[in-house]
Coordinates of C-alpha atoms and ligand atoms in Angstrom, one line a residue:
M1 CA 1.9 -57.5 49.4
A2 CA 3.9 -54.8 47.6
K3 CA 1.7 -52.7 45.2
W4 CA 4.2 -53.0 42.4
L5 CA 3.4 -56.7 42.0
D6 CA -0.1 -55.8 40.8
N7 CA 1.3 -55.2 37.4
A8 CA 4.7 -56.7 37.4
I9 CA 6.0 -58.4 34.3
F10 CA 9.4 -60.1 35.0
Y11 CA 12.4 -60.7 32.7
E12 CA 14.8 -63.4 33.9
I13 CA 18.4 -62.7 33.3
Y14 CA 21.0 -65.5 33.4
P15 CA 23.9 -63.1 34.0
Q16 CA 26.7 -65.3 32.4
S17 CA 24.9 -65.0 29.1
F18 CA 23.2 -61.7 28.8
M19 CA 25.7 -59.0 27.9
D20 CA 29.5 -58.9 28.3
S21 CA 30.9 -55.4 28.9
N22 CA 34.6 -56.3 29.4
A23 CA 35.3 -58.7 26.6
D24 CA 36.1 -61.8 28.9
G25 CA 33.4 -63.9 27.2
I26 CA 31.1 -63.8 30.3
G27 CA 28.2 -61.5 30.9
D28 CA 28.4 -59.0 33.8
F29 CA 26.5 -56.3 35.7
Q30 CA 27.7 -53.4 33.6
G31 CA 26.4 -55.4 30.6
I32 CA 23.0 -55.8 32.2
I33 CA 22.9 -52.0 33.0
S34 CA 23.6 -51.3 29.4
K35 CA 20.6 -53.3 28.3
L36 CA 18.0 -52.1 30.9
D37 CA 16.4 -49.7 28.3
Y38 CA 15.9 -52.7 26.0
I39 CA 14.1 -54.6 28.7
R40 CA 12.0 -51.6 29.6
E41 CA 11.1 -51.0 26.0
L42 CA 9.9 -54.5 25.6
G43 CA 7.5 -53.6 28.5
C44 CA 9.0 -55.7 31.3
N45 CA 9.2 -53.7 34.6
A46 CA 10.9 -56.3 36.9
L47 CA 13.9 -58.5 36.8
W48 CA 15.1 -61.8 38.3
I49 CA 18.8 -62.3 38.1
N50 CA 20.2 -65.8 38.5
P51 CA 22.7 -66.3 41.3
C52 CA 25.5 -63.7 41.2
F53 CA 27.3 -64.3 44.5
K54 CA 30.9 -65.5 44.8
S55 CA 31.0 -69.1 43.9
P56 CA 33.3 -71.8 42.4
F57 CA 30.5 -72.2 39.8
G58 CA 30.0 -76.0 40.0
D59 CA 26.3 -75.4 39.5
A60 CA 26.4 -72.0 37.7
G61 CA 26.4 -70.1 41.0
Y62 CA 23.8 -72.2 42.8
D63 CA 26.8 -73.2 44.9
V64 CA 27.4 -70.1 47.0
E65 CA 30.8 -69.5 48.6
D66 CA 30.0 -66.1 50.1
Y67 CA 26.4 -64.6 50.3
Y68 CA 27.7 -61.1 50.9
T69 CA 30.0 -60.6 47.8
I70 CA 29.2 -60.3 44.1
A71 CA 31.2 -62.8 42.0
P72 CA 34.1 -60.9 40.6
R73 CA 33.3 -62.0 37.1
Y74 CA 30.1 -60.0 37.3
G75 CA 31.5 -57.0 39.1
T76 CA 31.6 -55.7 42.6
N77 CA 29.1 -54.9 45.3
E78 CA 29.3 -51.3 44.1
D79 CA 28.2 -52.5 40.7
A80 CA 25.2 -54.2 42.3
K81 CA 24.3 -51.0 44.0
Q82 CA 24.5 -49.1 40.7
L83 CA 22.4 -51.8 39.1
F84 CA 19.7 -51.3 41.8
E85 CA 19.8 -47.6 41.2
E86 CA 19.6 -47.8 37.4
V87 CA 16.7 -50.3 37.7
H88 CA 14.8 -48.0 40.0
K89 CA 15.5 -44.9 37.9
R90 CA 13.5 -46.7 35.1
G91 CA 10.6 -47.4 37.4
M92 CA 11.6 -51.1 37.5
H93 CA 12.2 -53.6 40.3
I94 CA 14.8 -56.4 40.7
L95 CA 15.0 -59.7 42.5
F96 CA 18.2 -61.6 43.3
D97 CA 18.3 -65.3 43.5
L98 CA 18.6 -66.6 47.1
V99 CA 19.9 -70.2 47.6
P100 CA 19.1 -71.0 51.2
G101 CA 19.1 -74.8 51.0
H102 CA 22.8 -75.4 50.5
T103 CA 26.1 -73.7 50.0
S104 CA 29.2 -74.7 48.0
V105 CA 31.7 -77.0 49.8
E106 CA 34.0 -74.0 49.4
H107 CA 32.0 -71.9 51.8
E108 CA 33.9 -70.9 55.0
W109 CA 30.9 -72.2 57.1
F110 CA 31.3 -75.6 55.6
K111 CA 35.1 -75.6 56.2
E112 CA 34.5 -74.8 59.8
S113 CA 31.7 -77.3 60.0
M114 CA 34.0 -80.1 58.9
K115 CA 36.3 -79.6 61.9
P116 CA 36.1 -82.3 64.6
E117 CA 36.2 -79.6 67.3
R118 CA 32.8 -78.1 68.0
N119 CA 32.4 -74.5 66.8
E120 CA 29.8 -72.0 65.7
Y121 CA 29.3 -73.8 62.4
S122 CA 29.1 -77.4 63.6
D123 CA 25.3 -77.5 63.3
R124 CA 25.0 -75.2 60.3
Y125 CA 24.8 -78.3 58.0
I126 CA 23.1 -81.6 58.5
W127 CA 25.6 -84.1 59.8
T128 CA 25.0 -87.6 61.1
D129 CA 26.9 -88.6 64.3
N130 CA 29.2 -91.1 62.7
V131 CA 30.6 -91.6 59.3
W132 CA 29.1 -95.1 58.9
E133 CA 25.6 -93.7 59.0
A134 CA 24.2 -91.7 56.0
P135 CA 21.1 -89.5 56.1
E136 CA 18.1 -91.4 54.7
N137 CA 16.8 -90.4 51.2
M138 CA 19.6 -88.0 50.6
G139 CA 23.0 -88.2 49.1
S140 CA 25.9 -87.5 51.4
L141 CA 29.5 -86.4 51.7
R142 CA 31.5 -88.9 53.7
G143 CA 35.2 -89.5 54.6
I144 CA 36.2 -86.0 53.6
S145 CA 36.9 -84.6 57.0
D146 CA 38.2 -85.6 60.5
R147 CA 34.7 -84.9 61.8
D148 CA 33.1 -88.3 62.4
G149 CA 29.9 -88.0 60.4
S150 CA 28.3 -87.9 57.0
C151 CA 27.0 -84.6 55.7
A152 CA 23.7 -84.5 53.8
L153 CA 23.7 -83.2 50.2
N154 CA 20.9 -81.0 48.8
F155 CA 21.7 -81.3 45.1
F156 CA 25.0 -82.0 43.5
S157 CA 27.9 -83.5 45.5
S158 CA 29.4 -80.1 46.0
Q159 CA 26.2 -78.7 47.6
P160 CA 25.9 -79.7 51.3
A161 CA 22.5 -79.1 52.9
L162 CA 22.2 -76.3 55.3
N163 CA 20.5 -77.3 58.5
Y164 CA 16.9 -76.0 59.1
G165 CA 16.0 -79.1 61.1
Y166 CA 13.7 -82.1 60.7
Y167 CA 9.9 -82.1 60.9
K168 CA 9.7 -85.8 61.8
I169 CA 12.7 -86.8 63.9
T170 CA 13.7 -90.4 63.7
R171 CA 17.4 -90.4 64.5
P172 CA 19.3 -88.8 67.5
W173 CA 21.4 -86.5 65.3
Q174 CA 18.4 -84.9 63.6
M175 CA 17.4 -81.6 65.1
S176 CA 14.1 -79.7 65.4
P177 CA 13.7 -76.4 63.5
E178 CA 13.5 -74.9 67.0
D179 CA 16.9 -76.1 68.1
E180 CA 19.7 -73.6 68.3
G181 CA 21.6 -74.7 65.2
P182 CA 18.7 -74.6 62.7
R183 CA 17.5 -71.3 64.3
A184 CA 21.0 -69.8 63.7
T185 CA 20.9 -70.9 60.1
L186 CA 17.6 -69.1 59.5
E187 CA 18.8 -66.0 61.3
E188 CA 21.9 -65.9 59.1
M189 CA 19.7 -66.2 56.0
K190 CA 17.6 -63.3 57.2
N191 CA 20.9 -61.3 57.6
V192 CA 21.7 -62.1 54.0
M193 CA 18.3 -60.8 52.9
R194 CA 18.7 -57.7 55.1
F195 CA 22.1 -57.0 53.6
W196 CA 20.9 -56.9 49.9
L197 CA 17.5 -55.4 50.7
T198 CA 19.2 -52.5 52.5
M199 CA 21.4 -52.0 49.5
G200 CA 18.4 -51.6 47.3
C201 CA 17.4 -55.0 46.1
D202 CA 13.6 -55.5 45.9
G203 CA 13.4 -59.1 46.9
F204 CA 14.4 -62.7 46.0
R205 CA 13.6 -65.7 43.9
V206 CA 14.1 -68.5 46.4
D207 CA 15.8 -71.7 45.2
M208 CA 14.3 -75.0 46.2
A209 CA 12.1 -73.2 48.7
G210 CA 9.9 -76.1 49.5
S211 CA 12.5 -78.5 50.8
L212 CA 14.3 -76.7 53.6
V213 CA 13.0 -78.6 56.6
K214 CA 13.6 -82.4 56.1
Q215 CA 11.3 -85.3 56.5
D216 CA 8.4 -82.9 56.1
E217 CA 6.2 -84.7 53.6
E218 CA 3.3 -82.3 53.8
G219 CA 5.5 -79.3 53.9
K220 CA 4.2 -78.2 57.3
G221 CA 7.7 -77.5 58.8
T222 CA 8.9 -75.6 55.8
I223 CA 5.6 -73.6 55.6
A224 CA 6.1 -72.6 59.3
L225 CA 9.7 -71.5 58.6
W226 CA 8.7 -69.3 55.6
Q227 CA 5.9 -67.7 57.7
K228 CA 8.6 -66.5 60.0
V229 CA 10.5 -65.0 57.1
R230 CA 7.4 -63.3 55.9
K231 CA 6.8 -61.8 59.3
F232 CA 10.4 -60.4 59.3
L233 CA 9.9 -58.9 55.8
D234 CA 6.5 -57.4 56.7
E235 CA 8.1 -55.7 59.7
E236 CA 11.4 -54.5 58.1
F237 CA 10.9 -54.5 54.3
P238 CA 7.2 -54.4 53.5
Q239 CA 7.8 -53.5 49.8
A240 CA 10.0 -56.6 49.3
A241 CA 8.8 -59.5 47.2
L242 CA 9.6 -63.2 47.4
V243 CA 8.9 -65.7 44.7
S244 CA 9.4 -69.4 45.4
E245 CA 10.7 -72.3 43.4
W246 CA 8.2 -74.6 45.0
G247 CA 5.8 -75.6 42.3
E248 CA 2.9 -76.0 44.7
P249 CA 1.3 -72.6 45.2
D250 CA -1.2 -73.8 47.8
K251 CA 1.8 -74.5 50.1
A252 CA 4.1 -71.7 49.1
L253 CA 1.5 -69.0 49.4
Q254 CA 0.4 -70.4 52.8
G255 CA 4.1 -70.0 53.8
G256 CA 3.9 -66.3 53.0
F257 CA 5.5 -66.2 49.6
H258 CA 4.0 -63.5 47.5
M259 CA 4.4 -65.6 44.4
D260 CA 5.1 -69.2 43.4
F261 CA 6.1 -70.6 40.1
L262 CA 4.4 -73.4 38.2
L263 CA 7.3 -75.5 37.0
H264 CA 8.5 -78.4 34.9
F265 CA 8.4 -80.6 38.0
G266 CA 5.7 -81.0 40.6
P267 CA 1.9 -81.6 40.2
S268 CA 1.0 -78.5 38.0
H269 CA 0.9 -80.1 34.5
Y270 CA 2.8 -77.1 33.3
N271 CA 4.7 -79.3 30.8
D272 CA 1.4 -80.3 29.1
L273 CA 1.3 -76.9 27.6
F274 CA 4.8 -76.4 26.1
R275 CA 7.1 -79.4 26.6
C276 CA 5.8 -82.9 26.2
E277 CA 5.0 -85.2 23.3
H278 CA 1.9 -83.3 22.3
P279 CA 2.1 -79.8 23.7
Y280 CA -1.2 -78.0 23.8
F281 CA 0.3 -75.0 22.0
N282 CA 1.4 -77.1 19.1
K283 CA -0.7 -76.6 15.9
E284 CA -1.1 -80.4 15.3
G285 CA -3.9 -79.9 17.9
K286 CA -3.3 -83.1 19.9
G287 CA -2.7 -81.6 23.2
D288 CA -4.8 -81.6 26.4
I289 CA -5.1 -78.6 28.7
S290 CA -7.8 -80.0 31.0
A291 CA -5.5 -81.5 33.7
F292 CA -3.5 -78.2 33.8
V293 CA -6.7 -76.2 34.3
E294 CA -8.1 -78.6 36.9
K295 CA -5.0 -78.3 39.0
Y296 CA -4.8 -74.5 38.3
I297 CA -8.4 -74.0 39.6
E298 CA -7.6 -76.1 42.7
N299 CA -4.5 -73.9 43.5
Y300 CA -6.3 -70.7 42.5
K301 CA -9.1 -71.4 45.0
K302 CA -6.7 -72.3 47.8
S303 CA -4.4 -69.4 47.2
E304 CA -7.0 -66.7 46.5
K305 CA -5.9 -63.3 47.6
K306 CA -2.9 -64.7 49.4
G307 CA -0.5 -64.3 46.5
L308 CA 0.2 -64.9 42.8
I309 CA 0.6 -68.0 40.7
C310 CA 3.4 -67.3 38.2
I311 CA 3.7 -69.1 34.8
P312 CA 7.2 -68.7 33.2
S313 CA 7.9 -68.9 29.5
G314 CA 10.9 -71.1 30.5
N315 CA 13.9 -70.8 32.7
H316 CA 17.6 -71.9 32.9
D317 CA 16.6 -75.4 33.8
M318 CA 14.2 -76.1 31.0
D319 CA 14.4 -76.6 27.2
R320 CA 14.0 -73.5 25.2
L321 CA 10.4 -72.9 24.2
A322 CA 11.6 -72.9 20.6
R323 CA 12.6 -76.5 20.8
T324 CA 8.9 -77.6 20.7
L325 CA 7.1 -74.6 19.3
D326 CA 7.5 -72.7 16.0
E327 CA 7.3 -68.9 15.9
D328 CA 3.5 -68.7 15.4
E329 CA 2.9 -71.3 18.1
M330 CA 5.1 -69.2 20.5
K331 CA 3.0 -66.1 19.7
I332 CA -0.1 -68.0 20.8
A333 CA 1.7 -69.4 23.9
F334 CA 2.7 -65.8 24.8
A335 CA -0.8 -64.6 24.4
F336 CA -1.7 -67.1 27.1
L337 CA 1.3 -66.3 29.3
L338 CA 0.6 -62.6 29.1
S339 CA -3.2 -62.9 29.8
M340 CA -3.1 -65.1 32.8
P341 CA -3.3 -63.9 36.4
G342 CA -0.1 -63.8 38.4
A343 CA 3.1 -62.2 37.3
P344 CA 4.4 -63.4 33.9
F345 CA 8.1 -64.3 33.7
I346 CA 9.9 -64.1 30.4
Y347 CA 13.2 -66.0 30.2
Y348 CA 15.9 -63.9 28.4
G349 CA 15.9 -64.6 24.7
D350 CA 12.5 -66.2 24.6
E351 CA 11.1 -62.9 23.4
I352 CA 13.1 -63.3 20.2
G353 CA 12.5 -67.1 19.9
M354 CA 16.1 -68.1 20.8
R355 CA 16.6 -71.8 20.0
H356 CA 17.9 -74.5 22.3
V357 CA 21.5 -75.1 21.2
E358 CA 21.9 -78.8 20.7
N359 CA 24.8 -81.2 21.5
L360 CA 26.7 -79.0 23.8
I361 CA 29.2 -80.2 26.4
S362 CA 28.0 -79.4 29.8
V363 CA 29.1 -76.0 31.2
E364 CA 29.2 -75.3 35.0
G365 CA 26.9 -78.1 35.9
G366 CA 24.4 -77.3 33.2
Y367 CA 24.3 -80.8 31.5
N368 CA 21.1 -81.0 29.4
R369 CA 20.2 -77.5 30.5
T370 CA 23.3 -75.9 28.9
G371 CA 21.5 -75.5 25.5
A372 CA 19.0 -73.1 27.1
R373 CA 21.7 -71.0 28.6
S374 CA 23.6 -69.8 25.5
P375 CA 24.6 -66.1 25.1
M376 CA 22.0 -63.6 24.1
Q377 CA 21.8 -62.8 20.4
W378 CA 21.7 -59.0 20.0
D379 CA 22.7 -58.2 16.5
G380 CA 24.6 -59.2 13.3
G381 CA 28.0 -58.3 14.8
V382 CA 30.7 -60.4 16.3
N383 CA 29.3 -63.1 18.6
A384 CA 25.9 -61.7 17.9
G385 CA 26.8 -58.5 19.8
F386 CA 27.1 -60.4 23.1
S387 CA 30.8 -60.0 23.6
T388 CA 33.9 -58.9 21.7
A389 CA 36.0 -61.7 23.2
S390 CA 37.3 -64.3 20.7
K391 CA 34.7 -66.9 20.0
D392 CA 36.4 -69.7 21.9
K393 CA 36.3 -67.7 25.1
L394 CA 32.5 -67.4 25.1
Y395 CA 30.9 -68.9 28.2
I396 CA 28.7 -71.2 26.2
K397 CA 28.7 -71.7 22.4
Q398 CA 26.1 -69.7 20.6
D399 CA 23.5 -70.9 18.1
E400 CA 25.6 -70.8 14.9
S401 CA 22.8 -71.1 12.4
K402 CA 22.7 -68.4 9.7
D403 CA 19.1 -67.5 10.4
R404 CA 19.4 -67.3 14.1
P405 CA 17.1 -64.8 15.6
T406 CA 18.6 -61.6 17.0
V407 CA 17.1 -58.6 18.7
E408 CA 18.1 -56.6 15.6
N409 CA 16.4 -58.7 13.0
Q410 CA 13.3 -59.3 15.2
Q411 CA 12.9 -55.6 15.7
A412 CA 13.3 -54.9 12.0
D413 CA 10.4 -57.3 11.2
E414 CA 7.0 -55.9 12.2
K415 CA 5.5 -59.4 12.2
S416 CA 8.1 -60.9 14.5
L417 CA 7.6 -62.7 17.8
Y418 CA 9.3 -59.7 19.5
H419 CA 6.7 -57.3 18.2
E420 CA 3.8 -59.5 19.1
I421 CA 5.1 -59.9 22.7
R422 CA 5.6 -56.1 22.9
K423 CA 2.0 -55.6 21.7
L424 CA 0.7 -58.1 24.2
I425 CA 2.5 -56.6 27.1
A426 CA 1.2 -53.1 26.2
I427 CA -2.3 -54.5 26.1
R428 CA -1.9 -56.1 29.5
Q429 CA -0.6 -52.8 30.9
N430 CA -3.7 -51.0 29.6
H431 CA -6.2 -53.4 31.0
K432 CA -6.5 -54.1 34.7
A433 CA -8.6 -57.2 34.1
L434 CA -5.6 -58.8 32.4
Q435 CA -3.1 -58.0 35.2
S436 CA -1.9 -60.0 38.1
K437 CA -5.0 -59.8 40.3
G438 CA -7.8 -59.7 37.7
E439 CA -10.2 -62.6 38.4
I440 CA -10.2 -65.6 36.0
T441 CA -13.1 -67.8 35.1
F442 CA -12.6 -70.7 32.7
V443 CA -15.2 -70.9 29.9
Y444 CA -13.9 -73.7 27.8
A445 CA -11.1 -76.1 28.7
E446 CA -12.3 -79.6 27.7
K447 CA -10.4 -82.8 27.6
E448 CA -8.3 -83.2 24.4
S449 CA -10.2 -80.3 22.8
Y450 CA -9.6 -76.8 21.3
P451 CA -10.0 -73.9 21.8
F452 CA -9.1 -72.8 25.3
A453 CA -11.2 -69.9 26.6
Y454 CA -11.4 -67.9 29.8
V455 CA -12.7 -64.6 31.1
R456 CA -10.5 -62.1 32.9
S457 CA -12.3 -59.4 34.9
A458 CA -11.6 -56.5 37.2
E459 CA -14.2 -54.0 38.4
E460 CA -16.5 -53.3 35.4
E461 CA -14.1 -54.7 32.8
K462 CA -14.5 -58.2 31.4
I463 CA -12.3 -59.7 28.7
L464 CA -12.9 -63.1 27.0
V465 CA -9.6 -64.7 25.8
V466 CA -10.0 -67.3 23.1
L467 CA -6.8 -69.3 22.2
N468 CA -6.9 -71.7 19.4
P469 CA -3.4 -73.1 18.7
S470 CA -4.7 -75.9 16.5
D471 CA -4.6 -75.7 12.7
R472 CA -8.4 -76.2 12.4
E473 CA -11.3 -73.8 12.9
V474 CA -13.2 -74.7 16.2
K475 CA -16.4 -73.7 17.9
F476 CA -17.7 -73.9 21.5
D477 CA -21.0 -73.0 23.2
C478 CA -20.8 -69.6 24.7
D479 CA -23.5 -67.1 25.5
L480 CA -21.2 -64.2 26.0
N481 CA -21.7 -61.3 23.6
P482 CA -18.4 -59.7 22.6
S483 CA -18.6 -56.0 21.9
E484 CA -15.1 -55.1 20.8
V485 CA -11.9 -56.8 19.8
I486 CA -9.0 -55.7 21.9
Y487 CA -6.4 -57.9 20.3
S488 CA -6.2 -60.6 17.7
F489 CA -3.7 -62.8 16.0
G490 CA -4.4 -65.1 13.0
G491 CA -8.0 -63.9 12.6
E492 CA -10.8 -62.9 15.0
A493 CA -13.1 -65.2 16.9
K494 CA -16.8 -64.5 16.2
A495 CA -19.9 -65.1 18.2
V496 CA -22.9 -66.5 16.3
D497 CA -26.1 -68.2 17.7
G498 CA -24.7 -69.0 21.1
K499 CA -21.4 -70.3 19.8
V500 CA -18.0 -68.7 19.5
C501 CA -16.0 -69.7 16.4
A502 CA -12.2 -69.4 16.5
P503 CA -10.2 -69.5 13.3
A504 CA -7.2 -71.9 13.0
C505 CA -4.1 -70.8 14.9
S506 CA -5.6 -67.7 16.3
V507 CA -6.0 -65.6 19.4
S508 CA -8.7 -63.1 20.3
F509 CA -9.1 -60.9 23.3
L510 CA -12.8 -59.7 23.3
K511 CA -14.6 -57.3 25.5
V512 CA -17.7 -58.8 26.9
Ligands
LIG1 C1 17.1 -75.1 41.1 C2 17.9 -74.2 40.2 O1 17.0 -73.5 39.3 C3 18.9 -75.1 39.5 O2 19.5 -74.4 38.4 C4 19.9 -75.5 40.5 O3 20.8 -76.4 39.8 C5 19.2 -76.3 41.6 N1 18.0 -75.6 42.1 C6 20.1 -76.4 42.8 O4 20.3 -75.2 43.4

């Protein structure tokens, strides 16, 4: 695994909404380049950019029309190259978003694949052998071509499924991953990776990585497929990194991914922490962290040393953290995110507590996700410094409240969320035990109980993390003897007579 992942802290950029350099109301690569120093100063040293290839944008770019060309609204391939260079100059790394599971219906491959005459692309997508039969358990496109068949959908109706084969074959038109068509699809995806990695990209976040091979309940076919990709990377690009949108680290890391996300779907209980009726990080103190920890331990044991489990602050598919947590609660949540193993991912704007913009009409297939994708709020200028376009041209409406957080007002306030996150990142960078590969042992994570405590360790260093989001003082049995406070927020936890006592709404990192 690439060495740079040992201490990577990622920042996710939704390119449409980050910084507009040419006043068209939509963010672009030159805008991102102009803000790299801001990201570096926050302490992040790696980026994930949401899809930026040519697309009709029916799903914000997750519907690719051409994997080899940057969408003109973001710039050119030359701009991408410049972005890679500027990122590297600052000692940072960058991942693009790879969408291997489907394309847009506008992709040339699909247009060719729709033709009744057999051609190179006939098997690139999953087609049944007559229009009256639809693929089981999947949506399909039917009656749209002279080809006599239905084409399987992977997500929205404009996203036909690329063909990587079936693990369990039950119909004559289903292919094995070893058949020529599925093999050619995978080879082409490797070419796409090769193209961008050669240009200077450092790797990919992989969309819907766990569902490429169909009728593959236990994921065995998909795991085998990704093992082939890992082999190719190890041979040709050993410094490259892959992070999967899978949500099941035991499977993803077995497949050779260097990292997997815990997500708002899947079995991880990630939502118990931040986004449910009683989030654990809410000060009402009615949350429950035990199921999350139980699942985490299971994954951690299975995945040990194979790769990293990554916990994001949010992403372009989830509600903003600020929808369920207030600023102090977010500070405690970030103390957790930035002291866990794996590589942390900060969703743009979460570091200043950007709010979920309510009641928006869907933009580019965003639907309820649109409110988490609004343009970044930089300062007190026009459109919060995001763009000089007229307000009605902005990609998505911004948070219009007078007290909306901006980078400028958060930087001016020493007690802000921004400064707390910056401090936490600096502490993580200075303590190996807190970084990606430091060990974790859970000390206190009881059912419906507070606080939450764990020890991180590497070599001789041991750090006890005590998080008490609840608004009451709490104690737990603990025979560790803290010698030094490395970080605290809301008061320091104290050890007395075999118990550690944590003040209400507090965080402590203690050397033990
Ligand atoms: C997951 C992506 O994060 C989401 O935004 C997208 O709509 C679907 N995959 C389909 O590609």
